[in-house]
Amino acid sequence: MGTLYLVATPLGNLEDITLRALRILREASLIATEDTRTTGQLLKHFDLHRPLVSYFEHNKVTRLERILSALAEGDVALVSEAGTPLLSDPGYELVRAAIERGFPVVSIPGPSALGTALPASGLPTDRFLFLGFLPRKAGDRRRLLQEVAAQKATLVFFEAPHRLRETLADMGDCLGLDRPIAVCRELTKLYEEIWRGTLAGASREWQQREPRGEFTLVVGGAPAPATWNQAQVEAELARAIVAGVSVKDAVRQVAAQSGWGRREVYALAQQVKKAQAEE
């Protein structure tokens, strides 16, 4: 009976691979990988010659029995395209099936975009919530962001470059434009960058620049309830509505920032809108 090893591989800098990971990859009878080309290049660099089998989102069901059969004969290593397996990558079903059939499962720690971005973000690390990739559809994405808007823990997301601008805009609407964020790009690679500021600033920054590379977004948790007075709430509502923000979005933003209930803020928003129309 073999062991299923979950092996973390470099995000970009090959020096980040561990000696233990190299030994496991050298000794495994089979390596299951999200991308055979990327893993093949990694093995070639370290002069490792092991058989590969693809295991990704669209073939994970059909590949499952083949990998489990290989486990019955010897050790199998599971790797993702880069970083730590199962963190927003396929593998849960394989691990669950291996456990149910009595195979040992051992994690080989190493590189992770989550573990690399969070400590360098400058945001609290004592409590955090990792949400992986946000939904592709705008409505689903905004609903999820609204669900976590009151979380006081630091939030961590992965995002693709072609969706970054939309995601930052939705985050500003749902979490509040003043939330701190660290936009981490191309971690451990040649053009690594960590941009720190607010959601409002990040949205402006990446509207002016073409998003390139892989992104990890670290967002500050919900602030302690503020103690705004009515004049402050009305002023912020007026500013948002004049700027073209819908009443619904303005109410959500101001309620999140002020500590007031949404019903109270909505009632004030109607008064503000009426007053603006009469001017």
mmCIF file of N, CA and C in Angstrom, residues 122-218:
data_model
loop_
_atom_site.group_PDB
_atom_site.id
_atom_site.type_symbol
_atom_site.label_atom_id
_atom_site.label_comp_id
_atom_site.label_asym_id
_atom_site.label_seq_id
_atom_site.Cartn_x
_atom_site.Cartn_y
_atom_site.Cartn_z
ATOM 1 N N GLY A 122 1.044 43.563 5.532
ATOM 2 C CA GLY A 122 0.945 44.670 6.475
ATOM 3 C C GLY A 122 -0.395 44.723 7.184
ATOM 4 N N LEU A 123 -1.222 43.692 6.998
ATOM 5 C CA LEU A 123 -2.539 43.607 7.630
ATOM 6 C C LEU A 123 -2.515 42.516 8.702
ATOM 7 N N PRO A 124 -3.473 42.548 9.644
ATOM 8 C CA PRO A 124 -3.457 41.583 10.742
ATOM 9 C C PRO A 124 -3.466 40.135 10.248
ATOM 10 N N THR A 125 -2.655 39.303 10.895
ATOM 11 C CA THR A 125 -2.530 37.904 10.492
ATOM 12 C C THR A 125 -3.031 36.936 11.560
ATOM 13 N N ASP A 126 -3.497 37.469 12.709
ATOM 14 C CA ASP A 126 -3.906 36.572 13.781
ATOM 15 C C ASP A 126 -5.197 35.828 13.451
ATOM 16 N N ARG A 127 -6.070 36.469 12.661
ATOM 17 C CA ARG A 127 -7.292 35.812 12.170
ATOM 18 C C ARG A 127 -7.485 36.177 10.711
ATOM 19 N N PHE A 128 -7.677 35.176 9.873
ATOM 20 C CA PHE A 128 -7.923 35.480 8.461
ATOM 21 C C PHE A 128 -8.880 34.454 7.880
ATOM 22 N N LEU A 129 -9.546 34.859 6.803
ATOM 23 C CA LEU A 129 -10.499 34.003 6.096
ATOM 24 C C LEU A 129 -10.060 33.920 4.643
ATOM 25 N N PHE A 130 -9.736 32.709 4.194
ATOM 26 C CA PHE A 130 -9.295 32.498 2.814
ATOM 27 C C PHE A 130 -10.489 32.069 1.979
ATOM 28 N N LEU A 131 -10.767 32.811 0.902
ATOM 29 C CA LEU A 131 -11.947 32.558 0.079
ATOM 30 C C LEU A 131 -11.605 32.128 -1.343
ATOM 31 N N GLY A 132 -10.320 31.932 -1.631
ATOM 32 C CA GLY A 132 -9.934 31.460 -2.955
ATOM 33 C C GLY A 132 -10.359 32.422 -4.053
ATOM 34 N N PHE A 133 -10.779 31.867 -5.195
ATOM 35 C CA PHE A 133 -11.242 32.690 -6.309
ATOM 36 C C PHE A 133 -12.709 33.054 -6.105
ATOM 37 N N LEU A 134 -13.029 34.311 -6.289
ATOM 38 C CA LEU A 134 -14.418 34.755 -6.210
ATOM 39 C C LEU A 134 -15.196 34.246 -7.431
ATOM 40 N N PRO A 135 -16.525 34.148 -7.323
ATOM 41 C CA PRO A 135 -17.331 33.711 -8.467
ATOM 42 C C PRO A 135 -17.116 34.607 -9.687
ATOM 43 N N ARG A 136 -17.227 34.019 -10.860
ATOM 44 C CA ARG A 136 -17.015 34.776 -12.098
ATOM 45 C C ARG A 136 -18.181 35.708 -12.405
ATOM 46 N N LYS A 137 -19.400 35.279 -12.084
ATOM 47 C CA LYS A 137 -20.574 36.102 -12.363
ATOM 48 C C LYS A 137 -20.671 37.242 -11.342
ATOM 49 N N ALA A 138 -20.937 38.442 -11.852
ATOM 50 C CA ALA A 138 -20.941 39.626 -10.991
ATOM 51 C C ALA A 138 -21.927 39.498 -9.841
ATOM 52 N N GLY A 139 -23.132 39.010 -10.126
ATOM 53 C CA GLY A 139 -24.142 38.896 -9.074
ATOM 54 C C GLY A 139 -23.711 37.952 -7.967
ATOM 55 N N ASP A 140 -23.159 36.804 -8.343
ATOM 56 C CA ASP A 140 -22.687 35.833 -7.350
ATOM 57 C C ASP A 140 -21.507 36.398 -6.564
ATOM 58 N N ARG A 141 -20.637 37.101 -7.267
ATOM 59 C CA ARG A 141 -19.461 37.678 -6.609
ATOM 60 C C ARG A 141 -19.876 38.713 -5.566
ATOM 61 N N ARG A 142 -20.799 39.586 -5.919
ATOM 62 C CA ARG A 142 -21.248 40.621 -4.997
ATOM 63 C C ARG A 142 -21.993 40.019 -3.799
ATOM 64 N N ARG A 143 -22.762 38.971 -4.040
ATOM 65 C CA ARG A 143 -23.462 38.330 -2.930
ATOM 66 C C ARG A 143 -22.476 37.743 -1.917
ATOM 67 N N LEU A 144 -21.418 37.111 -2.424
ATOM 68 C CA LEU A 144 -20.422 36.539 -1.512
ATOM 69 C C LEU A 144 -19.706 37.640 -0.735
ATOM 70 N N LEU A 145 -19.358 38.734 -1.415
ATOM 71 C CA LEU A 145 -18.693 39.835 -0.738
ATOM 72 C C LEU A 145 -19.590 40.445 0.336
ATOM 73 N N GLN A 146 -20.873 40.549 0.046
ATOM 74 C CA GLN A 146 -21.811 41.078 1.044
ATOM 75 C C GLN A 146 -21.907 40.147 2.250
ATOM 76 N N GLU A 147 -21.793 38.837 2.015
ATOM 77 C CA GLU A 147 -21.857 37.870 3.114
ATOM 78 C C GLU A 147 -20.688 38.031 4.081
ATOM 79 N N VAL A 148 -19.519 38.437 3.556
ATOM 80 C CA VAL A 148 -18.333 38.525 4.416
ATOM 81 C C VAL A 148 -18.004 39.964 4.805
ATOM 82 N N ALA A 149 -18.867 40.908 4.429
ATOM 83 C CA ALA A 149 -18.574 42.321 4.679
ATOM 84 C C ALA A 149 -18.401 42.632 6.154
ATOM 85 N N ALA A 150 -19.103 41.920 7.020
ATOM 86 C CA ALA A 150 -19.026 42.197 8.462
ATOM 87 C C ALA A 150 -17.931 41.394 9.162
ATOM 88 N N GLN A 151 -17.211 40.549 8.421
ATOM 89 C CA GLN A 151 -16.137 39.756 9.014
ATOM 90 C C GLN A 151 -15.021 40.666 9.517
ATOM 91 N N LYS A 152 -14.609 40.468 10.762
ATOM 92 C CA LYS A 152 -13.517 41.278 11.310
ATOM 93 C C LYS A 152 -12.153 40.680 10.975
ATOM 94 N N ALA A 153 -12.144 39.430 10.511
ATOM 95 C CA ALA A 153 -10.890 38.790 10.124
ATOM 96 C C ALA A 153 -10.398 39.353 8.795
ATOM 97 N N THR A 154 -9.088 39.331 8.584
ATOM 98 C CA THR A 154 -8.504 39.698 7.301
ATOM 99 C C THR A 154 -8.992 38.718 6.231
ATOM 100 N N LEU A 155 -9.303 39.236 5.050
ATOM 101 C CA LEU A 155 -9.825 38.422 3.957
ATOM 102 C C LEU A 155 -8.735 38.220 2.896
ATOM 103 N N VAL A 156 -8.629 37.009 2.378
ATOM 104 C CA VAL A 156 -7.625 36.714 1.350
ATOM 105 C C VAL A 156 -8.309 36.048 0.159
ATOM 106 N N PHE A 157 -8.009 36.557 -1.032
ATOM 107 C CA PHE A 157 -8.615 36.061 -2.266
ATOM 108 C C PHE A 157 -7.529 35.832 -3.311
ATOM 109 N N PHE A 158 -7.805 34.942 -4.253
ATOM 110 C CA PHE A 158 -7.034 34.841 -5.487
ATOM 111 C C PHE A 158 -7.873 35.482 -6.592
ATOM 112 N N GLU A 159 -7.203 36.077 -7.593
ATOM 113 C CA GLU A 159 -7.948 36.620 -8.720
ATOM 114 C C GLU A 159 -7.116 36.585 -9.988
ATOM 115 N N ALA A 160 -7.826 36.375 -11.103
ATOM 116 C CA ALA A 160 -7.199 36.362 -12.420
ATOM 117 C C ALA A 160 -7.078 37.797 -12.927
ATOM 118 N N PRO A 161 -6.060 38.082 -13.749
ATOM 119 C CA PRO A 161 -5.853 39.466 -14.201
ATOM 120 C C PRO A 161 -7.025 40.055 -14.965
ATOM 121 N N HIS A 162 -7.725 39.245 -15.771
ATOM 122 C CA HIS A 162 -8.803 39.799 -16.589
ATOM 123 C C HIS A 162 -10.059 40.128 -15.784
ATOM 124 N N ARG A 163 -10.109 39.686 -14.514
ATOM 125 C CA ARG A 163 -11.254 40.036 -13.668
ATOM 126 C C ARG A 163 -10.888 40.997 -12.546
ATOM 127 N N LEU A 164 -9.641 41.417 -12.475
ATOM 128 C CA LEU A 164 -9.181 42.211 -11.330
ATOM 129 C C LEU A 164 -9.942 43.521 -11.191
ATOM 130 N N ARG A 165 -10.120 44.247 -12.287
ATOM 131 C CA ARG A 165 -10.775 45.556 -12.205
ATOM 132 C C ARG A 165 -12.211 45.432 -11.700
ATOM 133 N N GLU A 166 -12.952 44.473 -12.227
ATOM 134 C CA GLU A 166 -14.334 44.277 -11.793
ATOM 135 C C GLU A 166 -14.382 43.872 -10.322
ATOM 136 N N THR A 167 -13.457 43.013 -9.925
ATOM 137 C CA THR A 167 -13.445 42.550 -8.545
ATOM 138 C C THR A 167 -13.141 43.691 -7.582
ATOM 139 N N LEU A 168 -12.163 44.523 -7.901
ATOM 140 C CA LEU A 168 -11.831 45.655 -7.031
ATOM 141 C C LEU A 168 -13.010 46.621 -6.921
ATOM 142 N N ALA A 169 -13.718 46.850 -8.030
ATOM 143 C CA ALA A 169 -14.886 47.730 -8.000
ATOM 144 C C ALA A 169 -15.980 47.146 -7.113
ATOM 145 N N ASP A 170 -16.226 45.851 -7.240
ATOM 146 C CA ASP A 170 -17.244 45.199 -6.417
ATOM 147 C C ASP A 170 -16.842 45.201 -4.946
ATOM 148 N N MET A 171 -15.573 45.006 -4.673
ATOM 149 C CA MET A 171 -15.106 45.047 -3.285
ATOM 150 C C MET A 171 -15.334 46.427 -2.671
ATOM 151 N N GLY A 172 -15.043 47.468 -3.448
ATOM 152 C CA GLY A 172 -15.271 48.822 -2.955
ATOM 153 C C GLY A 172 -16.732 49.061 -2.631
ATOM 154 N N ASP A 173 -17.614 48.585 -3.499
ATOM 155 C CA ASP A 173 -19.058 48.762 -3.288
ATOM 156 C C ASP A 173 -19.564 47.980 -2.078
ATOM 157 N N CYS A 174 -19.078 46.749 -1.933
ATOM 158 C CA CYS A 174 -19.638 45.852 -0.918
ATOM 159 C C CYS A 174 -18.923 45.922 0.429
ATOM 160 N N LEU A 175 -17.639 46.232 0.418
ATOM 161 C CA LEU A 175 -16.873 46.236 1.658
ATOM 162 C C LEU A 175 -16.578 47.643 2.175
ATOM 163 N N GLY A 176 -16.669 48.630 1.285
ATOM 164 C CA GLY A 176 -16.353 50.002 1.678
ATOM 165 C C GLY A 176 -15.058 50.457 1.035
ATOM 166 N N LEU A 177 -15.079 51.652 0.475
ATOM 167 C CA LEU A 177 -13.926 52.152 -0.285
ATOM 168 C C LEU A 177 -12.700 52.411 0.583
ATOM 169 N N ASP A 178 -12.902 52.583 1.892
ATOM 170 C CA ASP A 178 -11.776 52.888 2.779
ATOM 171 C C ASP A 178 -11.073 51.655 3.317
ATOM 172 N N ARG A 179 -11.551 50.480 2.981
ATOM 173 C CA ARG A 179 -10.905 49.252 3.474
ATOM 174 C C ARG A 179 -9.462 49.171 2.989
ATOM 175 N N PRO A 180 -8.531 48.808 3.861
ATOM 176 C CA PRO A 180 -7.144 48.619 3.412
ATOM 177 C C PRO A 180 -7.002 47.346 2.596
ATOM 178 N N ILE A 181 -6.107 47.381 1.634
ATOM 179 C CA ILE A 181 -5.866 46.207 0.782
ATOM 180 C C ILE A 181 -4.398 46.150 0.385
ATOM 181 N N ALA A 182 -3.905 44.930 0.250
ATOM 182 C CA ALA A 182 -2.595 44.695 -0.359
ATOM 183 C C ALA A 182 -2.836 43.874 -1.618
ATOM 184 N N VAL A 183 -2.486 44.450 -2.759
ATOM 185 C CA VAL A 183 -2.618 43.756 -4.043
ATOM 186 C C VAL A 183 -1.263 43.120 -4.342
ATOM 187 N N CYS A 184 -1.194 41.799 -4.244
ATOM 188 C CA CYS A 184 0.075 41.081 -4.396
ATOM 189 C C CYS A 184 0.110 40.422 -5.774
ATOM 190 N N ARG A 185 1.139 40.742 -6.519
ATOM 191 C CA ARG A 185 1.202 40.301 -7.921
ATOM 192 C C ARG A 185 2.494 39.547 -8.195
ATOM 193 N N GLU A 186 2.371 38.418 -8.917
ATOM 194 C CA GLU A 186 3.543 37.663 -9.374
ATOM 195 C C GLU A 186 4.493 37.313 -8.220
ATOM 196 N N LEU A 187 3.951 36.805 -7.135
ATOM 197 C CA LEU A 187 4.740 36.506 -5.941
ATOM 198 C C LEU A 187 5.872 35.528 -6.238
ATOM 199 N N THR A 188 7.038 35.847 -5.736
ATOM 200 C CA THR A 188 8.316 35.112 -5.858
ATOM 201 C C THR A 188 8.908 35.166 -7.260
ATOM 202 N N LYS A 189 8.242 35.844 -8.185
ATOM 203 C CA LYS A 189 8.728 35.891 -9.563
ATOM 204 C C LYS A 189 9.511 37.183 -9.820
ATOM 205 N N LEU A 190 10.015 37.320 -11.025
ATOM 206 C CA LEU A 190 10.889 38.439 -11.372
ATOM 207 C C LEU A 190 10.212 39.778 -11.145
ATOM 208 N N TYR A 191 8.929 39.891 -11.489
ATOM 209 C CA TYR A 191 8.225 41.164 -11.386
ATOM 210 C C TYR A 191 7.281 41.211 -10.179
ATOM 211 N N GLU A 192 7.683 40.548 -9.102
ATOM 212 C CA GLU A 192 6.865 40.561 -7.880
ATOM 213 C C GLU A 192 6.598 42.000 -7.430
ATOM 214 N N GLU A 193 5.362 42.223 -6.995
ATOM 215 C CA GLU A 193 4.968 43.561 -6.544
ATOM 216 C C GLU A 193 3.877 43.438 -5.487
ATOM 217 N N ILE A 194 3.960 44.273 -4.450
ATOM 218 C CA ILE A 194 2.883 44.368 -3.465
ATOM 219 C C ILE A 194 2.484 45.836 -3.369
ATOM 220 N N TRP A 195 1.269 46.117 -3.840
ATOM 221 C CA TRP A 195 0.720 47.476 -3.796
ATOM 222 C C TRP A 195 -0.170 47.569 -2.563
ATOM 223 N N ARG A 196 0.045 48.572 -1.710
ATOM 224 C CA ARG A 196 -0.727 48.715 -0.485
ATOM 225 C C ARG A 196 -1.471 50.049 -0.480
ATOM 226 N N GLY A 197 -2.705 50.019 -0.047
ATOM 227 C CA GLY A 197 -3.503 51.248 0.018
ATOM 228 C C GLY A 197 -4.930 50.904 0.411
ATOM 229 N N THR A 198 -5.894 51.639 -0.135
ATOM 230 C CA THR A 198 -7.306 51.370 0.123
ATOM 231 C C THR A 198 -7.955 50.773 -1.118
ATOM 232 N N LEU A 199 -9.158 50.268 -0.957
ATOM 233 C CA LEU A 199 -9.880 49.731 -2.116
ATOM 234 C C LEU A 199 -10.144 50.814 -3.150
ATOM 235 N N ALA A 200 -10.428 52.023 -2.678
ATOM 236 C CA ALA A 200 -10.637 53.124 -3.624
ATOM 237 C C ALA A 200 -9.362 53.380 -4.425
ATOM 238 N N GLY A 201 -8.226 53.431 -3.737
ATOM 239 C CA GLY A 201 -6.957 53.667 -4.418
ATOM 240 C C GLY A 201 -6.567 52.533 -5.335
ATOM 241 N N ALA A 202 -6.825 51.297 -4.903
ATOM 242 C CA ALA A 202 -6.490 50.142 -5.740
ATOM 243 C C ALA A 202 -7.300 50.145 -7.026
ATOM 244 N N SER A 203 -8.577 50.501 -6.924
ATOM 245 C CA SER A 203 -9.424 50.542 -8.114
ATOM 246 C C SER A 203 -8.897 51.573 -9.103
ATOM 247 N N ARG A 204 -8.507 52.746 -8.593
ATOM 248 C CA ARG A 204 -7.933 53.784 -9.469
ATOM 249 C C ARG A 204 -6.616 53.309 -10.089
ATOM 250 N N GLU A 205 -5.774 52.708 -9.265
ATOM 251 C CA GLU A 205 -4.451 52.264 -9.715
ATOM 252 C C GLU A 205 -4.551 51.269 -10.868
ATOM 253 N N TRP A 206 -5.441 50.302 -10.732
ATOM 254 C CA TRP A 206 -5.504 49.241 -11.730
ATOM 255 C C TRP A 206 -6.433 49.557 -12.880
ATOM 256 N N GLN A 207 -7.127 50.687 -12.804
ATOM 257 C CA GLN A 207 -7.804 51.204 -13.990
ATOM 258 C C GLN A 207 -6.784 51.853 -14.922
ATOM 259 N N GLN A 208 -5.721 52.376 -14.348
ATOM 260 C CA GLN A 208 -4.685 53.064 -15.122
ATOM 261 C C GLN A 208 -3.616 52.108 -15.645
ATOM 262 N N ARG A 209 -3.550 50.915 -15.068
ATOM 263 C CA ARG A 209 -2.540 49.937 -15.454
ATOM 264 C C ARG A 209 -3.205 48.680 -15.994
ATOM 265 N N GLU A 210 -2.530 48.006 -16.870
ATOM 266 C CA GLU A 210 -3.028 46.739 -17.402
ATOM 267 C C GLU A 210 -2.678 45.622 -16.420
ATOM 268 N N PRO A 211 -3.671 44.976 -15.815
ATOM 269 C CA PRO A 211 -3.357 43.897 -14.877
ATOM 270 C C PRO A 211 -2.660 42.740 -15.580
ATOM 271 N N ARG A 212 -1.541 42.349 -15.050
ATOM 272 C CA ARG A 212 -0.794 41.224 -15.631
ATOM 273 C C ARG A 212 -0.311 40.316 -14.513
ATOM 274 N N GLY A 213 -0.317 39.019 -14.771
ATOM 275 C CA GLY A 213 0.200 38.070 -13.804
ATOM 276 C C GLY A 213 -0.878 37.505 -12.896
ATOM 277 N N GLU A 214 -0.441 36.795 -11.871
ATOM 278 C CA GLU A 214 -1.341 36.172 -10.905
ATOM 279 C C GLU A 214 -1.468 37.075 -9.683
ATOM 280 N N PHE A 215 -2.698 37.249 -9.201
ATOM 281 C CA PHE A 215 -2.955 38.183 -8.105
ATOM 282 C C PHE A 215 -3.468 37.471 -6.851
ATOM 283 N N THR A 216 -2.957 37.903 -5.709
ATOM 284 C CA THR A 216 -3.503 37.535 -4.405
ATOM 285 C C THR A 216 -3.887 38.839 -3.715
ATOM 286 N N LEU A 217 -5.136 38.935 -3.286
ATOM 287 C CA LEU A 217 -5.661 40.157 -2.672
ATOM 288 C C LEU A 217 -5.869 39.920 -1.190
ATOM 289 N N VAL A 218 -5.254 40.766 -0.373
ATOM 290 C CA VAL A 218 -5.400 40.676 1.075
ATOM 291 C C VAL A 218 -6.131 41.937 1.531
#
